[in-house]
Amino acid sequence: MTSSATDSAPGLRERKKRATRIALSRAALRQTLEHGWDKVTVEGIAAEVDVSVRTFFNYFSSKEEAVMADTEEHLERVLAALRARPADEPILVAMRNALVGAMDFPDDEAREWVDQFRLAKREPSLLPYFIARQEVVEEHLVAAIADRTGTDAEHDLYPTLVATAASGAVKAAMRTWSTRRSPLPLATLITEALEQLGRGLPQPR
């Protein structure tokens, strides 16, 4: 085996693991939407992806965790885009550009976020998993904002305030988009929400 083949093996293995995780999560979400939460089982999710129940539990501790899972790719794209923004760009502008720039996927994929959002509100047992996922996302954002602004993620209020405010703006855009109160694409609504936040939320005229 050549050195290059050896070097590429871990990358391929990791991609396969990630693909399996995504497939399990999407199967859980699809089955929930089609059949109802009470009819979804770990066995059914595993069977759709053609893996064993044991393999399912290598990725998730429960069907709740699976249906509320988010792929690491989305978060990684946002964080990479945020780090790549010009150093002199105001933080909310940088976050807006990073979030929208990282949303280079179709509305079908955006609907998965919204479907999870709706399910978390509808099914009490899912809400803690949705909140836990949001906490993880915000923790990563806080760290990235602290690095960018030269603040302390543990002791300074600023990075946490920016992260939670931006997350709230994204949730507001998702809620508006999911209820079809606006015909605009989700990325456009997120842009508008973060722009209004950056202007200090002026009262509409």
PDB file of C-alpha atoms in Angstrom:
ATOM      1  CA  MET A   1       0.000   0.000   0.000  1.00  0.00           C
ATOM      2  CA  THR A   2       1.363   3.384  -0.935  1.00  0.00           C
ATOM      3  CA  SER A   3       1.817   6.210   1.510  1.00  0.00           C
ATOM      4  CA  SER A   4      -0.805   8.309  -0.274  1.00  0.00           C
ATOM      5  CA  ALA A   5      -3.356   5.491  -0.036  1.00  0.00           C
ATOM      6  CA  THR A   6      -2.632   5.129   3.669  1.00  0.00           C
ATOM      7  CA  ASP A   7      -3.031   8.874   4.192  1.00  0.00           C
ATOM      8  CA  SER A   8      -6.370   8.973   2.361  1.00  0.00           C
ATOM      9  CA  ALA A   9      -7.931   6.009   4.218  1.00  0.00           C
ATOM     10  CA  PRO A  10      -8.840   7.898   7.421  1.00  0.00           C
ATOM     11  CA  GLY A  11     -10.450  10.667   5.378  1.00  0.00           C
ATOM     12  CA  LEU A  12     -12.581   8.190   3.435  1.00  0.00           C
ATOM     13  CA  ARG A  13     -13.556   6.346   6.608  1.00  0.00           C
ATOM     14  CA  GLU A  14     -14.570   9.589   8.263  1.00  0.00           C
ATOM     15  CA  ARG A  15     -16.662  10.605   5.247  1.00  0.00           C
ATOM     16  CA  LYS A  16     -18.471   7.254   5.319  1.00  0.00           C
ATOM     17  CA  LYS A  17     -19.199   7.631   9.034  1.00  0.00           C
ATOM     18  CA  ARG A  18     -20.536  11.129   8.478  1.00  0.00           C
ATOM     19  CA  ALA A  19     -22.696   9.938   5.574  1.00  0.00           C
ATOM     20  CA  THR A  20     -24.167   7.182   7.754  1.00  0.00           C
ATOM     21  CA  ARG A  21     -24.938   9.645  10.543  1.00  0.00           C
ATOM     22  CA  ILE A  22     -26.664  12.022   8.115  1.00  0.00           C
ATOM     23  CA  ALA A  23     -28.653   9.158   6.548  1.00  0.00           C
ATOM     24  CA  LEU A  24     -29.858   7.951   9.956  1.00  0.00           C
ATOM     25  CA  SER A  25     -30.895  11.424  11.025  1.00  0.00           C
ATOM     26  CA  ARG A  26     -32.762  12.098   7.786  1.00  0.00           C
ATOM     27  CA  ALA A  27     -34.486   8.716   7.959  1.00  0.00           C
ATOM     28  CA  ALA A  28     -35.633   9.497  11.491  1.00  0.00           C
ATOM     29  CA  LEU A  29     -36.950  12.891  10.421  1.00  0.00           C
ATOM     30  CA  ARG A  30     -38.693  11.564   7.301  1.00  0.00           C
ATOM     31  CA  GLN A  31     -40.364   8.712   9.179  1.00  0.00           C
ATOM     32  CA  THR A  32     -41.542  11.081  11.891  1.00  0.00           C
ATOM     33  CA  LEU A  33     -43.087  13.459   9.366  1.00  0.00           C
ATOM     34  CA  GLU A  34     -44.737  10.641   7.403  1.00  0.00           C
ATOM     35  CA  HIS A  35     -45.904   8.316  10.172  1.00  0.00           C
ATOM     36  CA  GLY A  36     -45.954  10.355  13.395  1.00  0.00           C
ATOM     37  CA  TRP A  37     -43.507  10.345  16.266  1.00  0.00           C
ATOM     38  CA  ASP A  38     -45.112   7.473  18.199  1.00  0.00           C
ATOM     39  CA  LYS A  39     -44.763   5.114  15.213  1.00  0.00           C
ATOM     40  CA  VAL A  40     -41.037   5.710  14.741  1.00  0.00           C
ATOM     41  CA  THR A  41     -38.668   3.077  16.122  1.00  0.00           C
ATOM     42  CA  VAL A  42     -34.906   2.670  16.213  1.00  0.00           C
ATOM     43  CA  GLU A  43     -35.331  -0.611  14.345  1.00  0.00           C
ATOM     44  CA  GLY A  44     -37.259   1.119  11.556  1.00  0.00           C
ATOM     45  CA  ILE A  45     -34.704   3.904  11.219  1.00  0.00           C
ATOM     46  CA  ALA A  46     -31.817   1.425  11.059  1.00  0.00           C
ATOM     47  CA  ALA A  47     -33.644  -0.750   8.515  1.00  0.00           C
ATOM     48  CA  GLU A  48     -34.201   2.187   6.156  1.00  0.00           C
ATOM     49  CA  VAL A  49     -30.480   2.944   6.114  1.00  0.00           C
ATOM     50  CA  ASP A  50     -29.648  -0.780   5.916  1.00  0.00           C
ATOM     51  CA  VAL A  51     -27.567  -0.860   9.091  1.00  0.00           C
ATOM     52  CA  SER A  52     -27.938  -2.804  12.318  1.00  0.00           C
ATOM     53  CA  VAL A  53     -29.532  -1.450  15.481  1.00  0.00           C
ATOM     54  CA  ARG A  54     -26.115  -1.747  17.094  1.00  0.00           C
ATOM     55  CA  THR A  55     -24.702   0.522  14.380  1.00  0.00           C
ATOM     56  CA  PHE A  56     -27.484   3.039  15.052  1.00  0.00           C
ATOM     57  CA  PHE A  57     -26.421   3.216  18.690  1.00  0.00           C
ATOM     58  CA  ASN A  58     -22.838   3.870  17.609  1.00  0.00           C
ATOM     59  CA  TYR A  59     -24.101   7.240  16.352  1.00  0.00           C
ATOM     60  CA  PHE A  60     -27.072   8.136  18.540  1.00  0.00           C
ATOM     61  CA  SER A  61     -28.252   7.300  22.036  1.00  0.00           C
ATOM     62  CA  SER A  62     -31.944   7.401  21.096  1.00  0.00           C
ATOM     63  CA  LYS A  63     -34.400   8.123  18.311  1.00  0.00           C
ATOM     64  CA  GLU A  64     -34.927  11.560  19.896  1.00  0.00           C
ATOM     65  CA  GLU A  65     -31.278  12.431  19.431  1.00  0.00           C
ATOM     66  CA  ALA A  66     -31.338  11.124  15.857  1.00  0.00           C
ATOM     67  CA  VAL A  67     -34.343  13.126  14.694  1.00  0.00           C
ATOM     68  CA  MET A  68     -32.953  16.333  16.232  1.00  0.00           C
ATOM     69  CA  ALA A  69     -29.415  15.835  14.986  1.00  0.00           C
ATOM     70  CA  ASP A  70     -27.792  18.375  12.734  1.00  0.00           C
ATOM     71  CA  THR A  71     -24.889  17.624  10.448  1.00  0.00           C
ATOM     72  CA  GLU A  72     -21.555  19.007  11.563  1.00  0.00           C
ATOM     73  CA  GLU A  73     -21.037  20.235   8.009  1.00  0.00           C
ATOM     74  CA  HIS A  74     -23.452  23.150   8.429  1.00  0.00           C
ATOM     75  CA  LEU A  75     -21.755  24.401  11.576  1.00  0.00           C
ATOM     76  CA  GLU A  76     -18.282  23.892  10.116  1.00  0.00           C
ATOM     77  CA  ARG A  77     -19.222  25.887   7.018  1.00  0.00           C
ATOM     78  CA  VAL A  78     -20.497  28.794   9.100  1.00  0.00           C
ATOM     79  CA  LEU A  79     -17.447  28.827  11.383  1.00  0.00           C
ATOM     80  CA  ALA A  80     -15.015  28.601   8.452  1.00  0.00           C
ATOM     81  CA  ALA A  81     -16.861  31.411   6.653  1.00  0.00           C
ATOM     82  CA  LEU A  82     -16.802  33.569   9.799  1.00  0.00           C
ATOM     83  CA  ARG A  83     -13.058  33.088  10.268  1.00  0.00           C
ATOM     84  CA  ALA A  84     -12.485  34.003   6.615  1.00  0.00           C
ATOM     85  CA  ARG A  85     -14.288  37.360   6.823  1.00  0.00           C
ATOM     86  CA  PRO A  86     -12.097  40.507   6.741  1.00  0.00           C
ATOM     87  CA  ALA A  87     -10.715  41.410  10.156  1.00  0.00           C
ATOM     88  CA  ASP A  88     -12.078  44.985  10.007  1.00  0.00           C
ATOM     89  CA  GLU A  89     -15.640  43.898   9.202  1.00  0.00           C
ATOM     90  CA  PRO A  90     -18.106  44.620  12.050  1.00  0.00           C
ATOM     91  CA  ILE A  91     -18.984  41.409  13.865  1.00  0.00           C
ATOM     92  CA  LEU A  92     -22.711  41.363  12.992  1.00  0.00           C
ATOM     93  CA  VAL A  93     -21.927  42.080   9.345  1.00  0.00           C
ATOM     94  CA  ALA A  94     -19.339  39.295   9.380  1.00  0.00           C
ATOM     95  CA  MET A  95     -21.825  36.894  10.959  1.00  0.00           C
ATOM     96  CA  ARG A  96     -24.506  37.828   8.428  1.00  0.00           C
ATOM     97  CA  ASN A  97     -22.137  37.251   5.521  1.00  0.00           C
ATOM     98  CA  ALA A  98     -20.834  34.021   7.042  1.00  0.00           C
ATOM     99  CA  LEU A  99     -24.298  32.602   7.724  1.00  0.00           C
ATOM    100  CA  VAL A 100     -25.755  33.509   4.345  1.00  0.00           C
ATOM    101  CA  GLY A 101     -22.577  32.570   2.493  1.00  0.00           C
ATOM    102  CA  ALA A 102     -22.584  29.154   4.138  1.00  0.00           C
ATOM    103  CA  MET A 103     -26.215  28.537   3.149  1.00  0.00           C
ATOM    104  CA  ASP A 104     -25.306  27.320  -0.328  1.00  0.00           C
ATOM    105  CA  PHE A 105     -27.884  24.571  -0.227  1.00  0.00           C
ATOM    106  CA  PRO A 106     -31.412  24.351  -1.637  1.00  0.00           C
ATOM    107  CA  ASP A 107     -34.576  25.196   0.241  1.00  0.00           C
ATOM    108  CA  ASP A 108     -35.281  21.453   0.562  1.00  0.00           C
ATOM    109  CA  GLU A 109     -32.360  21.177   2.954  1.00  0.00           C
ATOM    110  CA  ALA A 110     -33.389  24.349   4.756  1.00  0.00           C
ATOM    111  CA  ARG A 111     -36.790  22.738   5.286  1.00  0.00           C
ATOM    112  CA  GLU A 112     -35.097  20.033   7.364  1.00  0.00           C
ATOM    113  CA  TRP A 113     -34.106  22.706   9.886  1.00  0.00           C
ATOM    114  CA  VAL A 114     -37.633  24.066   9.896  1.00  0.00           C
ATOM    115  CA  ASP A 115     -39.184  20.598  10.228  1.00  0.00           C
ATOM    116  CA  GLN A 116     -36.985  19.956  13.274  1.00  0.00           C
ATOM    117  CA  PHE A 117     -37.965  23.344  14.656  1.00  0.00           C
ATOM    118  CA  ARG A 118     -41.668  22.519  14.285  1.00  0.00           C
ATOM    119  CA  LEU A 119     -41.303  19.034  15.754  1.00  0.00           C
ATOM    120  CA  ALA A 120     -39.458  20.382  18.795  1.00  0.00           C
ATOM    121  CA  LYS A 121     -42.384  22.694  19.508  1.00  0.00           C
ATOM    122  CA  ARG A 122     -44.960  19.970  18.885  1.00  0.00           C
ATOM    123  CA  GLU A 123     -43.379  17.015  20.716  1.00  0.00           C
ATOM    124  CA  PRO A 124     -42.349  17.770  24.324  1.00  0.00           C
ATOM    125  CA  SER A 125     -39.916  14.832  24.420  1.00  0.00           C
ATOM    126  CA  LEU A 126     -37.910  16.335  21.536  1.00  0.00           C
ATOM    127  CA  LEU A 127     -37.519  19.849  22.894  1.00  0.00           C
ATOM    128  CA  PRO A 128     -34.586  19.086  25.254  1.00  0.00           C
ATOM    129  CA  TYR A 129     -32.626  17.570  22.354  1.00  0.00           C
ATOM    130  CA  PHE A 130     -33.310  20.567  20.126  1.00  0.00           C
ATOM    131  CA  ILE A 131     -32.235  22.946  22.894  1.00  0.00           C
ATOM    132  CA  ALA A 132     -29.094  20.894  23.562  1.00  0.00           C
ATOM    133  CA  ARG A 133     -28.151  21.076  19.894  1.00  0.00           C
ATOM    134  CA  GLN A 134     -28.671  24.837  19.860  1.00  0.00           C
ATOM    135  CA  GLU A 135     -26.476  25.151  22.958  1.00  0.00           C
ATOM    136  CA  VAL A 136     -23.649  23.312  21.199  1.00  0.00           C
ATOM    137  CA  VAL A 137     -23.953  25.573  18.147  1.00  0.00           C
ATOM    138  CA  GLU A 138     -23.936  28.702  20.302  1.00  0.00           C
ATOM    139  CA  GLU A 139     -20.892  27.506  22.262  1.00  0.00           C
ATOM    140  CA  HIS A 140     -18.925  27.173  19.016  1.00  0.00           C
ATOM    141  CA  LEU A 141     -20.124  30.579  17.849  1.00  0.00           C
ATOM    142  CA  VAL A 142     -19.135  32.174  21.148  1.00  0.00           C
ATOM    143  CA  ALA A 143     -15.606  30.772  20.805  1.00  0.00           C
ATOM    144  CA  ALA A 144     -15.295  31.977  17.204  1.00  0.00           C
ATOM    145  CA  ILE A 145     -16.622  35.450  18.066  1.00  0.00           C
ATOM    146  CA  ALA A 146     -14.259  35.721  21.024  1.00  0.00           C
ATOM    147  CA  ASP A 147     -11.294  34.834  18.797  1.00  0.00           C
ATOM    148  CA  ARG A 148     -12.350  37.395  16.226  1.00  0.00           C
ATOM    149  CA  THR A 149     -13.000  40.227  18.684  1.00  0.00           C
ATOM    150  CA  GLY A 150     -10.157  39.539  21.122  1.00  0.00           C
ATOM    151  CA  THR A 151     -12.538  38.916  24.014  1.00  0.00           C
ATOM    152  CA  ASP A 152     -12.653  36.138  26.589  1.00  0.00           C
ATOM    153  CA  ALA A 153     -15.288  33.494  25.835  1.00  0.00           C
ATOM    154  CA  GLU A 154     -15.517  32.458  29.485  1.00  0.00           C
ATOM    155  CA  HIS A 155     -15.515  35.809  31.294  1.00  0.00           C
ATOM    156  CA  ASP A 156     -16.654  38.507  28.845  1.00  0.00           C
ATOM    157  CA  LEU A 157     -20.333  39.111  28.144  1.00  0.00           C
ATOM    158  CA  TYR A 158     -19.805  40.360  24.599  1.00  0.00           C
ATOM    159  CA  PRO A 159     -19.186  37.135  22.620  1.00  0.00           C
ATOM    160  CA  THR A 160     -22.070  35.334  24.319  1.00  0.00           C
ATOM    161  CA  LEU A 161     -24.370  38.310  23.776  1.00  0.00           C
ATOM    162  CA  VAL A 162     -23.551  38.485  20.066  1.00  0.00           C
ATOM    163  CA  ALA A 163     -23.942  34.721  19.590  1.00  0.00           C
ATOM    164  CA  THR A 164     -27.297  34.504  21.353  1.00  0.00           C
ATOM    165  CA  ALA A 165     -28.634  37.641  19.646  1.00  0.00           C
ATOM    166  CA  ALA A 166     -27.639  36.301  16.230  1.00  0.00           C
ATOM    167  CA  SER A 167     -29.141  32.897  17.023  1.00  0.00           C
ATOM    168  CA  GLY A 168     -32.377  34.614  18.022  1.00  0.00           C
ATOM    169  CA  ALA A 169     -32.446  36.511  14.739  1.00  0.00           C
ATOM    170  CA  VAL A 170     -31.987  33.278  12.800  1.00  0.00           C
ATOM    171  CA  LYS A 171     -34.809  31.614  14.773  1.00  0.00           C
ATOM    172  CA  ALA A 172     -37.096  34.562  14.002  1.00  0.00           C
ATOM    173  CA  ALA A 173     -36.310  34.222  10.291  1.00  0.00           C
ATOM    174  CA  MET A 174     -36.938  30.471  10.430  1.00  0.00           C
ATOM    175  CA  ARG A 175     -40.282  30.954  12.175  1.00  0.00           C
ATOM    176  CA  THR A 176     -41.412  33.513   9.593  1.00  0.00           C
ATOM    177  CA  TRP A 177     -40.243  31.336   6.695  1.00  0.00           C
ATOM    178  CA  SER A 178     -41.737  28.120   8.084  1.00  0.00           C
ATOM    179  CA  THR A 179     -45.198  29.634   8.528  1.00  0.00           C
ATOM    180  CA  ARG A 180     -45.054  31.106   5.016  1.00  0.00           C
ATOM    181  CA  ARG A 181     -45.668  34.603   6.297  1.00  0.00           C
ATOM    182  CA  SER A 182     -43.088  35.666   3.739  1.00  0.00           C
ATOM    183  CA  PRO A 183     -42.440  34.425   0.182  1.00  0.00           C
ATOM    184  CA  LEU A 184     -38.738  35.284   0.472  1.00  0.00           C
ATOM    185  CA  PRO A 185     -36.042  32.583   0.620  1.00  0.00           C
ATOM    186  CA  LEU A 186     -34.775  31.674   4.088  1.00  0.00           C
ATOM    187  CA  ALA A 187     -31.315  33.129   3.382  1.00  0.00           C
ATOM    188  CA  THR A 188     -32.910  36.482   2.479  1.00  0.00           C
ATOM    189  CA  LEU A 189     -34.919  36.528   5.704  1.00  0.00           C
ATOM    190  CA  ILE A 190     -31.830  35.708   7.756  1.00  0.00           C
ATOM    191  CA  THR A 191     -29.990  38.567   6.058  1.00  0.00           C
ATOM    192  CA  GLU A 192     -32.838  40.955   6.848  1.00  0.00           C
ATOM    193  CA  ALA A 193     -33.062  39.790  10.467  1.00  0.00           C
ATOM    194  CA  LEU A 194     -29.349  40.283  11.107  1.00  0.00           C
ATOM    195  CA  GLU A 195     -29.372  43.666   9.340  1.00  0.00           C
ATOM    196  CA  GLN A 196     -32.213  44.862  11.552  1.00  0.00           C
ATOM    197  CA  LEU A 197     -30.339  43.587  14.598  1.00  0.00           C
ATOM    198  CA  GLY A 198     -27.222  45.454  13.479  1.00  0.00           C
ATOM    199  CA  ARG A 199     -29.223  48.677  13.144  1.00  0.00           C
ATOM    200  CA  GLY A 200     -30.423  48.340  16.728  1.00  0.00           C
ATOM    201  CA  LEU A 201     -33.885  47.036  15.860  1.00  0.00           C
ATOM    202  CA  PRO A 202     -35.403  50.375  14.803  1.00  0.00           C
ATOM    203  CA  GLN A 203     -39.168  50.559  15.079  1.00  0.00           C
ATOM    204  CA  PRO A 204     -40.864  49.870  11.689  1.00  0.00           C
ATOM    205  CA  ARG A 205     -42.422  52.892   9.988  1.00  0.00           C
TER     206      ARG A 205
END
